[in-house]
């Protein structure tokens, strides 16, 4: 319903401008009570919009929000303390009329510049906050904006506080020329120090975030969130269209496009923003650290006798290698996401490799394991055909490995242990995978994981196929479920390469030593976890109950080791092989 069909703009008897309704009993609705949605054109009551996070009740479109209202929406009432108000620009180009322009805007908006910074609490957690306001020269970044952000970040570093910046910007401020460009370096450099101090930075992108701001502070978050459908991009759509002389596809440079292309961790609806920020802050609280409640655990050293006696607690059903291969591939076998749901709480998924895509064959994020923050990464097959296609049957692309690595490096920054669930027939073999460097991506993961300075545990829950599995299993310990497999490649591939006959897969499975039992005896894996038969989602708990207690054990043993000791032990583990 278009506003113009129902209401007619006119001068009211009071002398103010307003609307006359053409089809309602009420003759006059004063301006200020009504707004016209610039997305769907509907007439909407201003009060309704205000009470609903500035979202159109008709089409769900998002209105731009003033900085102070944004702060109200995401912080605890009365906790915001503003910093650095009243810094003045030096008008570096002596640009004519610029200072007057700023003064007019200051009077009109009540803002002193295009960003508001300060300290506040979110569900009790203290944060440093910066919020851009589009009313002020499209929140372009001049020296005052850069200075306020840099000061806020520096103070956050000093006081060891997380930073949250709500970006919205047309980019650099043309009136300040090269000085504006330098703000990109200034803000980024301040954030680098903040990050090097091991502190959390959450960037929230709102409509529109473009130009120099996307090429600096907006894209540097440990976690990057965006509001739905926000325009986010380096070059504006008009500039791109003029350059390439083509119409851009619908949805280009919108939040959803960025998510798909791996540049943001997630899209968050405005009403959920505070709660989402609160959850991320909670998962990054410094005092949480690595400390499970349990007292002294046994030492990490285990005797050979111990290994032989107790650890191989699997049933003695006589399953052949090939039987295990088939079992590991059963499509009703629990998948990565099932373990995440069952073993952890407060899981929040983070998306994307920040380079090219968000690979759905790998799920990763942060969660609590018995109250301790951990990074969880799972190779994920689907639970039905549709989901399997979406997840590429658990065959990751380079983007998936790069996402996993990004999350592992983040875990290292925040001193969180990493728990990986491995279940892949192998890394994806395809044209695009090669173009984007599948081999490089796997190599990089193995290389970086070998030196990761936090505990890393990998559990093979189904198929452990080749380098695609090792890229998530260069760990302190690798465990296997009883009927999972781990091998140089699939038995079909093995038979095909060695015997030029892929139909001899069953025979190959017999000689490859790919069962959990074989690998345990060879010292390739540390634990084998018994499975019920048949093993499905129905009796998943029988496995996770055992896994959970073993994981707790693992985390207390390895959590007490120094970074150097961890890296050395992992080095030695593979050095022996
Ligand atoms: Zn609307």
Coordinates of C-alpha atoms and ligand atoms in Angstrom, one line a residue:
X1 CA 0.0 0.0 0.0
X2 CA 1.5 3.2 -1.1
X3 CA 1.3 6.2 1.2
X4 CA 0.2 8.5 -1.5
X5 CA -2.9 6.3 -2.2
X6 CA -4.2 6.8 1.3
X7 CA -2.8 10.0 2.6
X8 CA -2.4 13.3 0.9
X9 CA 0.3 15.7 2.1
X10 CA -1.1 19.1 2.7
X11 CA -1.0 22.2 5.0
X12 CA -3.1 21.6 8.0
X13 CA -5.3 24.1 9.7
X14 CA -2.6 24.6 12.3
X15 CA -0.3 25.9 9.6
X16 CA 2.1 22.9 9.9
X17 CA 2.5 20.4 7.1
X18 CA 0.8 17.1 7.6
X19 CA -1.2 14.4 6.0
X20 CA -4.9 14.1 5.3
X21 CA -6.2 10.6 5.2
X22 CA -8.3 9.9 2.1
X23 CA -10.0 6.8 3.3
X24 CA -10.2 6.9 7.1
X25 CA -12.6 8.5 9.5
X26 CA -9.9 10.6 11.0
X27 CA -9.6 13.7 8.9
X28 CA -6.1 14.8 9.9
X29 CA -2.9 13.1 11.1
X30 CA -0.3 15.6 12.2
X31 CA 3.1 15.2 10.7
X32 CA 5.6 13.6 13.1
X33 CA 3.1 10.9 14.0
X34 CA 3.3 9.4 10.6
X35 CA 6.3 8.4 8.5
X36 CA 6.6 7.0 5.1
X37 CA 8.7 3.9 4.7
X38 CA 11.4 4.6 2.2
X39 CA 11.6 0.9 1.4
X40 CA 8.0 -0.1 0.8
X41 CA 6.3 3.3 0.7
X42 CA 3.7 2.4 3.4
X43 CA 2.4 4.9 5.9
X44 CA 3.6 3.9 9.3
X45 CA 3.1 5.3 12.8
X46 CA 6.3 6.9 14.0
X47 CA 5.8 5.7 17.5
X48 CA 5.5 2.1 16.3
X49 CA 8.7 2.3 14.5
X50 CA 10.5 3.8 17.4
X51 CA 9.2 1.1 19.7
X52 CA 10.3 -1.6 17.3
X53 CA 14.0 -0.8 16.8
X54 CA 13.3 1.5 13.9
X55 CA 12.1 -1.4 11.7
X56 CA 9.2 -0.9 9.3
X57 CA 6.2 -2.9 10.7
X58 CA 4.9 -3.4 7.1
X59 CA 8.0 -4.6 5.2
X60 CA 10.5 -5.2 7.9
X61 CA 12.9 -2.7 6.3
X62 CA 15.5 -1.1 8.6
X63 CA 15.6 2.7 9.1
X64 CA 18.9 4.3 9.8
X65 CA 19.4 4.9 13.5
X66 CA 20.9 7.9 15.2
X67 CA 24.0 7.2 17.3
X68 CA 22.5 7.9 20.7
X69 CA 19.5 5.8 20.0
X70 CA 21.7 3.0 18.8
X71 CA 23.6 3.2 22.1
X72 CA 20.3 3.0 24.0
X73 CA 19.4 -0.1 22.1
X74 CA 22.5 -2.1 22.9
X75 CA 23.7 -0.9 26.3
X76 CA 22.4 -1.1 29.8
X77 CA 20.3 1.9 30.6
X78 CA 22.2 4.9 32.1
X79 CA 25.7 3.3 31.7
X80 CA 27.0 5.2 28.7
X81 CA 29.8 7.7 29.5
X82 CA 30.8 9.7 26.5
X83 CA 34.4 10.4 25.7
X84 CA 36.3 13.1 23.7
X85 CA 33.4 15.4 22.8
X86 CA 34.3 18.7 21.3
X87 CA 37.4 17.9 19.2
X88 CA 37.6 20.3 16.3
X89 CA 38.8 19.7 12.8
X90 CA 41.8 21.7 11.6
X91 CA 40.3 22.0 8.1
X92 CA 43.6 20.8 6.6
X93 CA 42.8 21.8 3.0
X94 CA 41.3 25.1 4.2
X95 CA 38.3 24.0 2.3
X96 CA 36.0 26.9 1.8
X97 CA 32.8 26.8 3.8
X98 CA 33.7 23.5 5.5
X99 CA 33.8 24.8 9.1
X100 CA 30.4 26.6 8.6
X101 CA 29.0 23.3 7.2
X102 CA 30.2 21.5 10.3
X103 CA 28.7 24.1 12.6
X104 CA 25.4 23.9 10.9
X105 CA 25.4 20.1 11.1
X106 CA 26.3 20.3 14.8
X107 CA 23.4 22.5 15.5
X108 CA 21.0 20.5 13.4
X109 CA 22.0 17.0 14.8
X110 CA 23.2 17.7 18.3
X111 CA 26.3 15.7 17.4
X112 CA 29.8 17.1 17.6
X113 CA 31.0 14.9 14.8
X114 CA 30.1 11.7 12.8
X115 CA 31.0 9.3 15.6
X116 CA 30.1 9.0 19.2
X117 CA 32.5 7.1 21.5
X118 CA 32.7 6.2 25.1
X119 CA 32.3 3.5 27.7
X120 CA 29.2 1.5 28.6
X121 CA 28.0 -1.8 29.9
X122 CA 26.2 -4.6 28.0
X123 CA 24.4 -7.0 30.4
X124 CA 26.9 -5.9 33.0
X125 CA 30.1 -6.3 30.8
X126 CA 32.1 -3.1 30.4
X127 CA 32.9 -2.2 26.8
X128 CA 34.3 0.7 24.8
X129 CA 31.8 1.7 22.1
X130 CA 32.0 3.8 19.0
X131 CA 28.9 4.5 16.9
X132 CA 28.8 6.3 13.6
X133 CA 25.9 8.6 12.7
X134 CA 25.0 8.9 9.0
X135 CA 23.3 12.3 9.5
X136 CA 26.7 13.9 9.8
X137 CA 28.2 14.2 6.3
X138 CA 27.2 10.5 5.7
X139 CA 29.5 9.6 8.6
X140 CA 32.5 10.1 6.5
X141 CA 35.9 9.7 8.3
X142 CA 37.7 13.0 8.8
X143 CA 40.5 13.5 11.3
X144 CA 38.1 14.0 14.2
X145 CA 36.3 10.7 13.5
X146 CA 39.7 9.0 13.1
X147 CA 41.0 10.6 16.3
X148 CA 38.0 9.7 18.4
X149 CA 38.1 6.1 17.3
X150 CA 41.9 5.9 17.8
X151 CA 41.6 7.4 21.3
X152 CA 38.8 5.1 22.3
X153 CA 40.7 2.1 21.1
X154 CA 43.9 3.2 22.8
X155 CA 42.0 3.7 26.1
X156 CA 40.4 0.2 25.6
X157 CA 43.9 -1.3 25.2
X158 CA 45.1 0.5 28.4
X159 CA 42.1 -0.6 30.4
X160 CA 41.9 -4.0 28.8
X161 CA 38.4 -3.6 27.5
X162 CA 36.7 -5.0 24.5
X163 CA 35.8 -2.6 21.6
X164 CA 32.6 -2.6 19.7
X165 CA 32.3 -0.2 16.7
X166 CA 29.1 0.3 14.8
X167 CA 30.1 1.3 11.3
X168 CA 28.1 3.3 8.9
X169 CA 29.9 5.5 6.5
X170 CA 30.2 6.9 3.0
X171 CA 34.0 6.5 3.4
X172 CA 36.8 9.0 3.6
X173 CA 35.9 12.7 4.0
X174 CA 36.7 14.5 0.7
X175 CA 36.9 17.9 2.3
X176 CA 39.9 16.8 4.3
X177 CA 41.8 15.2 1.5
X178 CA 44.9 13.1 2.3
X179 CA 44.5 13.7 6.0
X180 CA 41.2 11.8 5.9
X181 CA 43.0 9.0 4.1
X182 CA 45.5 8.8 7.0
X183 CA 42.7 8.1 9.4
X184 CA 42.4 4.6 7.8
X185 CA 46.0 3.9 8.9
X186 CA 45.6 5.6 12.3
X187 CA 42.5 3.6 13.3
X188 CA 43.8 0.3 12.0
X189 CA 47.1 0.8 13.8
X190 CA 45.3 1.4 17.1
X191 CA 43.3 -1.7 16.5
X192 CA 46.4 -3.8 15.8
X193 CA 47.8 -2.8 19.2
X194 CA 44.5 -3.6 20.8
X195 CA 44.5 -7.0 19.2
X196 CA 48.1 -7.7 20.0
X197 CA 47.1 -7.1 23.6
X198 CA 44.8 -10.1 23.3
X199 CA 41.6 -8.0 23.4
X200 CA 38.3 -8.5 21.6
X201 CA 37.1 -6.2 18.8
X202 CA 33.5 -6.7 17.4
X203 CA 32.7 -4.7 14.3
X204 CA 29.0 -4.2 13.4
X205 CA 28.3 -3.1 9.9
X206 CA 25.2 -1.1 9.2
X207 CA 23.7 0.5 6.1
X208 CA 25.7 1.8 4.3
X209 CA 29.4 1.0 5.2
X210 CA 31.6 1.9 2.2
X211 CA 34.9 3.2 1.0
X212 CA 37.8 3.9 3.3
X213 CA 35.9 2.7 6.3
X214 CA 35.4 -0.8 4.9
X215 CA 39.1 -0.7 3.9
X216 CA 40.1 0.0 7.5
X217 CA 38.4 -0.4 10.9
X218 CA 35.1 -1.9 9.8
X219 CA 36.7 -5.1 8.3
X220 CA 39.2 -5.7 11.1
X221 CA 36.9 -7.2 13.8
X222 CA 37.7 -10.5 15.5
X223 CA 34.0 -10.9 14.9
X224 CA 32.2 -9.0 12.2
X225 CA 28.5 -8.8 12.3
X226 CA 26.1 -7.0 10.0
X227 CA 22.5 -5.8 10.0
X228 CA 20.3 -7.5 7.3
X229 CA 20.5 -6.1 3.8
X230 CA 23.0 -3.4 4.7
X231 CA 25.0 -2.1 1.7
X232 CA 28.7 -2.9 2.4
X233 CA 31.5 -2.5 -0.1
X234 CA 34.7 -0.7 -1.0
X235 CA 33.5 1.0 -4.2
X236 CA 29.9 2.2 -4.3
X237 CA 27.5 0.5 -6.7
X238 CA 27.3 3.5 -8.9
X239 CA 31.0 3.8 -9.4
X240 CA 31.2 0.1 -10.2
X241 CA 28.4 0.3 -12.7
X242 CA 30.1 3.2 -14.4
X243 CA 33.4 1.5 -14.5
X244 CA 32.3 -1.9 -15.9
X245 CA 29.3 -0.5 -17.8
X246 CA 27.0 -3.2 -16.6
X247 CA 24.1 -3.3 -14.2
X248 CA 24.9 -5.0 -10.9
X249 CA 22.9 -8.0 -9.9
X250 CA 20.2 -7.7 -7.2
X251 CA 21.6 -8.1 -3.7
X252 CA 25.2 -7.3 -4.8
X253 CA 27.2 -5.8 -1.8
X254 CA 24.4 -6.5 0.6
X255 CA 25.1 -8.2 4.0
X256 CA 23.8 -11.5 2.7
X257 CA 26.2 -11.3 -0.2
X258 CA 29.1 -10.6 2.1
X259 CA 28.1 -13.6 4.3
X260 CA 28.1 -15.9 1.3
X261 CA 31.5 -14.5 0.3
X262 CA 33.1 -15.1 3.6
X263 CA 33.6 -11.6 4.8
X264 CA 31.3 -11.4 7.8
X265 CA 30.6 -13.8 10.7
X266 CA 26.9 -13.4 10.8
X267 CA 23.8 -11.3 10.1
X268 CA 22.0 -10.2 13.2
X269 CA 18.5 -8.7 13.4
X270 CA 18.3 -5.5 15.3
X271 CA 16.1 -6.8 18.1
X272 CA 18.7 -9.6 18.8
X273 CA 21.8 -7.4 18.6
X274 CA 22.2 -6.7 22.3
X275 CA 21.8 -10.3 23.2
X276 CA 24.2 -11.4 20.5
X277 CA 26.8 -8.9 21.6
X278 CA 26.3 -10.0 25.2
X279 CA 26.8 -13.7 24.3
X280 CA 30.0 -13.0 22.3
X281 CA 31.3 -10.8 25.2
X282 CA 30.5 -13.6 27.7
X283 CA 32.4 -16.2 25.6
X284 CA 35.4 -13.9 25.6
X285 CA 35.5 -12.9 29.3
X286 CA 39.1 -12.9 30.4
X287 CA 38.5 -14.4 33.8
X288 CA 36.8 -17.4 32.3
X289 CA 40.2 -18.7 31.1
X290 CA 41.3 -22.3 31.2
X291 CA 40.2 -23.9 34.4
X292 CA 37.8 -26.7 34.8
X293 CA 36.4 -27.3 38.2
X294 CA 38.0 -30.7 38.6
X295 CA 40.9 -31.1 40.9
X296 CA 44.2 -32.9 40.1
X297 CA 44.0 -35.2 37.2
X298 CA 46.4 -38.0 36.4
X299 CA 49.5 -36.9 34.6
X300 CA 49.6 -36.7 30.9
X301 CA 52.2 -39.5 30.7
X302 CA 50.7 -42.9 30.3
X303 CA 52.5 -46.2 30.4
X304 CA 52.4 -48.6 27.5
X305 CA 50.8 -51.1 29.8
X306 CA 48.0 -48.6 30.4
X307 CA 47.5 -48.2 26.7
X308 CA 47.3 -52.0 26.1
X309 CA 45.1 -52.7 29.1
X310 CA 42.4 -50.2 29.4
X311 CA 42.2 -47.7 26.6
X312 CA 41.1 -49.9 23.8
X313 CA 37.7 -50.3 25.3
X314 CA 35.9 -51.3 22.2
X315 CA 33.6 -54.2 21.7
X316 CA 35.2 -57.2 20.1
X317 CA 32.7 -57.6 17.3
X318 CA 34.6 -59.0 14.4
X319 CA 34.1 -56.3 11.9
X320 CA 36.4 -56.3 8.8
X321 CA 38.0 -53.2 7.5
X322 CA 35.4 -53.0 4.8
X323 CA 32.6 -53.4 7.3
X324 CA 34.0 -50.4 9.2
X325 CA 34.3 -48.4 6.0
X326 CA 30.6 -49.0 5.3
X327 CA 29.7 -48.2 8.9
X328 CA 31.7 -45.0 8.9
X329 CA 29.7 -43.9 5.8
X330 CA 26.2 -44.8 7.0
X331 CA 23.9 -42.0 6.4
X332 CA 22.1 -42.2 9.7
X333 CA 25.3 -41.9 11.6
X334 CA 25.5 -38.7 13.8
X335 CA 27.2 -35.8 12.1
X336 CA 29.4 -32.9 13.3
X337 CA 26.5 -30.6 14.2
X338 CA 25.0 -33.4 16.4
X339 CA 28.1 -33.5 18.5
X340 CA 28.3 -29.7 18.8
X341 CA 24.7 -29.6 20.0
X342 CA 25.1 -32.5 22.5
X343 CA 28.5 -31.6 24.0
X344 CA 28.5 -27.8 24.2
X345 CA 26.3 -24.9 25.3
X346 CA 26.0 -21.3 24.1
X347 CA 27.5 -22.2 20.7
X348 CA 27.7 -19.3 18.3
X349 CA 28.6 -20.0 14.7
X350 CA 31.1 -17.8 12.9
X351 CA 31.2 -17.8 9.2
X352 CA 33.6 -17.2 6.4
X353 CA 37.3 -17.3 5.6
X354 CA 37.5 -13.5 5.0
X355 CA 38.8 -14.2 1.5
X356 CA 36.3 -15.8 -0.7
X357 CA 33.5 -17.8 0.7
X358 CA 31.8 -19.4 3.6
X359 CA 32.2 -23.1 3.1
X360 CA 29.3 -25.0 4.7
X361 CA 31.3 -28.2 4.7
X362 CA 32.9 -26.9 7.9
X363 CA 31.0 -25.5 10.8
X364 CA 33.0 -23.4 13.4
X365 CA 32.5 -21.1 16.3
X366 CA 32.8 -20.6 20.0
X367 CA 30.9 -22.4 22.7
X368 CA 31.1 -23.4 26.3
X369 CA 32.3 -26.8 27.4
X370 CA 31.2 -27.2 31.0
X371 CA 31.5 -23.5 31.5
X372 CA 34.9 -23.1 29.7
X373 CA 35.0 -21.3 26.3
X374 CA 36.4 -23.4 23.5
X375 CA 36.6 -23.1 19.8
X376 CA 34.7 -25.9 18.1
X377 CA 35.2 -26.8 14.4
X378 CA 33.5 -29.7 12.7
X379 CA 33.6 -31.1 9.2
X380 CA 29.9 -31.4 8.6
X381 CA 28.0 -33.9 6.4
X382 CA 24.3 -33.2 6.1
X383 CA 21.5 -35.1 7.8
X384 CA 19.5 -35.4 4.6
X385 CA 20.1 -35.1 0.9
X386 CA 19.3 -31.4 0.7
X387 CA 21.6 -30.5 3.5
X388 CA 24.3 -32.9 2.1
X389 CA 24.3 -31.0 -1.1
X390 CA 24.5 -27.7 0.7
X391 CA 27.4 -29.1 2.8
X392 CA 29.0 -30.7 -0.3
X393 CA 28.9 -34.2 1.5
X394 CA 31.4 -33.0 4.0
X395 CA 34.1 -32.3 1.4
X396 CA 35.6 -29.0 2.3
X397 CA 36.9 -26.4 -0.2
X398 CA 40.0 -24.3 0.5
X399 CA 37.7 -21.7 1.9
X400 CA 36.6 -24.2 4.6
X401 CA 40.1 -24.9 5.7
X402 CA 40.9 -21.2 5.7
X403 CA 37.8 -20.6 7.9
X404 CA 38.9 -23.3 10.2
X405 CA 42.4 -21.8 10.4
X406 CA 41.0 -18.3 11.0
X407 CA 39.0 -19.7 14.0
X408 CA 42.0 -21.6 15.3
X409 CA 44.2 -18.5 15.2
X410 CA 41.5 -16.7 17.0
X411 CA 41.3 -19.4 19.6
X412 CA 45.1 -19.0 20.1
X413 CA 44.7 -15.2 20.6
X414 CA 42.0 -15.7 23.3
X415 CA 43.7 -18.8 24.9
X416 CA 40.9 -21.1 24.1
X417 CA 41.4 -24.8 23.4
X418 CA 40.4 -26.1 20.0
X419 CA 38.2 -29.1 19.5
X420 CA 37.8 -30.5 16.0
X421 CA 35.4 -33.1 14.7
X422 CA 36.7 -34.8 11.6
X423 CA 34.3 -36.4 9.1
X424 CA 35.2 -36.1 5.5
X425 CA 35.6 -38.5 2.5
X426 CA 38.4 -36.1 1.6
X427 CA 39.0 -32.5 0.6
X428 CA 36.9 -31.5 -2.4
X429 CA 38.4 -32.3 -5.8
X430 CA 37.2 -29.7 -8.2
X431 CA 38.2 -27.0 -10.6
X432 CA 37.5 -24.1 -8.2
X433 CA 39.2 -25.9 -5.4
X434 CA 42.4 -26.1 -7.4
X435 CA 42.1 -22.5 -8.6
X436 CA 41.9 -21.3 -5.0
X437 CA 44.7 -23.5 -3.8
X438 CA 43.4 -26.6 -2.1
X439 CA 46.9 -27.9 -1.5
X440 CA 48.1 -24.7 -0.1
X441 CA 45.1 -24.4 2.2
X442 CA 45.6 -27.9 3.7
X443 CA 49.4 -27.4 4.0
X444 CA 48.8 -24.1 5.8
X445 CA 46.5 -25.7 8.3
X446 CA 48.9 -28.5 9.1
X447 CA 51.8 -26.0 9.4
X448 CA 50.0 -23.6 11.6
X449 CA 48.3 -26.2 13.7
X450 CA 51.6 -27.8 14.5
X451 CA 52.6 -24.7 16.4
X452 CA 49.3 -23.6 17.9
X453 CA 49.9 -22.5 21.4
X454 CA 46.6 -23.8 22.8
X455 CA 45.4 -27.4 23.4
X456 CA 44.1 -29.0 20.2
X457 CA 42.0 -32.2 20.2
X458 CA 40.7 -33.9 17.1
X459 CA 38.0 -36.6 17.2
X460 CA 37.4 -38.6 14.0
X461 CA 33.6 -39.3 14.1
X462 CA 33.2 -40.9 10.7
X463 CA 35.5 -40.8 7.7
X464 CA 39.0 -39.4 8.1
X465 CA 39.8 -39.0 4.5
X466 CA 43.4 -38.1 3.6
X467 CA 45.0 -34.7 3.8
X468 CA 41.5 -33.3 4.1
X469 CA 41.2 -34.9 7.5
X470 CA 44.8 -34.2 8.6
X471 CA 44.2 -30.5 8.0
X472 CA 42.0 -30.6 11.0
X473 CA 43.8 -33.3 12.9
X474 CA 47.3 -32.0 13.5
X475 CA 46.5 -32.1 17.2
X476 CA 47.8 -33.0 20.6
X477 CA 45.7 -36.1 20.6
X478 CA 43.6 -37.7 18.0
X479 CA 40.7 -39.9 19.0
X480 CA 38.5 -42.2 16.9
X481 CA 35.1 -43.6 17.3
X482 CA 35.2 -47.4 17.0
X483 CA 33.7 -47.5 13.5
X484 CA 35.3 -44.5 12.1
X485 CA 38.2 -44.8 9.6
X486 CA 41.3 -42.8 8.9
X487 CA 43.4 -43.4 5.8
X488 CA 45.7 -42.1 3.2
X489 CA 42.8 -42.1 0.8
X490 CA 39.6 -44.0 0.2
X491 CA 39.9 -47.7 -0.3
X492 CA 38.5 -47.2 -3.8
X493 CA 41.2 -44.7 -4.6
X494 CA 43.9 -47.0 -3.1
X495 CA 42.8 -50.0 -5.2
X496 CA 42.6 -47.8 -8.3
X497 CA 46.1 -46.4 -7.9
X498 CA 47.9 -49.6 -6.7
X499 CA 45.9 -52.2 -8.6
X500 CA 44.3 -50.2 -11.4
X501 CA 41.0 -51.6 -10.2
X502 CA 38.7 -49.5 -8.0
X503 CA 36.3 -52.5 -7.6
X504 CA 38.9 -54.1 -5.3
X505 CA 38.0 -51.5 -2.6
X506 CA 37.0 -54.2 -0.2
X507 CA 40.3 -56.0 -0.5
X508 CA 42.1 -52.6 -0.2
X509 CA 40.2 -51.9 3.1
X510 CA 41.7 -55.1 4.4
X511 CA 45.3 -54.1 3.9
X512 CA 45.2 -50.4 4.5
X513 CA 45.0 -50.5 8.3
X514 CA 42.4 -47.8 8.4
X515 CA 40.3 -49.0 11.4
X516 CA 40.4 -47.4 14.8
X517 CA 41.9 -50.5 16.3
X518 CA 44.7 -50.7 13.7
X519 CA 45.5 -47.0 14.1
X520 CA 45.5 -47.3 17.9
X521 CA 48.0 -50.1 17.8
X522 CA 50.2 -48.2 15.4
X523 CA 50.2 -45.2 17.7
X524 CA 48.5 -42.9 15.3
X525 CA 45.6 -42.2 17.6
X526 CA 45.4 -42.1 21.4
X527 CA 41.9 -43.2 22.2
X528 CA 39.2 -45.3 20.7
X529 CA 35.7 -44.7 21.8
X530 CA 33.2 -47.6 21.7
X531 CA 30.0 -47.3 19.7
X532 CA 26.6 -48.9 20.2
X533 CA 25.3 -50.9 17.3
X534 CA 23.7 -49.7 15.2
X535 CA 24.9 -46.2 16.0
X536 CA 22.4 -43.4 15.2
X537 CA 21.2 -40.1 16.6
X538 CA 18.9 -42.1 18.9
X539 CA 21.8 -43.4 21.0
X540 CA 24.3 -40.6 20.4
X541 CA 24.3 -39.9 24.1
X542 CA 25.9 -43.2 24.8
X543 CA 28.9 -41.9 22.9
X544 CA 28.9 -38.3 23.9
X545 CA 28.6 -39.2 27.6
X546 CA 32.0 -41.0 27.3
X547 CA 33.4 -38.3 25.0
X548 CA 32.4 -35.6 27.5
X549 CA 34.2 -37.1 30.4
X550 CA 37.3 -37.9 28.3
X551 CA 37.3 -34.3 26.9
X552 CA 37.1 -32.9 30.4
X553 CA 40.1 -35.0 31.3
X554 CA 42.0 -33.9 28.2
X555 CA 41.3 -30.2 28.8
X556 CA 42.5 -30.3 32.4
X557 CA 45.7 -32.2 31.5
X558 CA 46.6 -30.0 28.5
X559 CA 45.2 -26.8 29.9
X560 CA 47.8 -26.8 32.6
X561 CA 50.7 -27.0 30.2
X562 CA 52.7 -24.0 29.1
X563 CA 52.4 -22.8 25.5
X564 CA 55.9 -24.0 24.8
X565 CA 55.3 -27.4 26.3
X566 CA 52.2 -27.8 24.2
X567 CA 53.9 -26.9 21.0
X568 CA 56.9 -29.1 21.8
X569 CA 54.7 -32.1 22.7
X570 CA 52.8 -31.8 19.5
X571 CA 56.0 -31.5 17.5
X572 CA 57.3 -34.7 19.2
X573 CA 54.1 -36.5 18.6
X574 CA 54.4 -36.2 14.8
X575 CA 58.2 -36.4 14.9
X576 CA 57.9 -40.0 16.1
X577 CA 55.8 -41.0 13.1
Ligands
LIG1 ZN1 8.4 -0.6 4.8

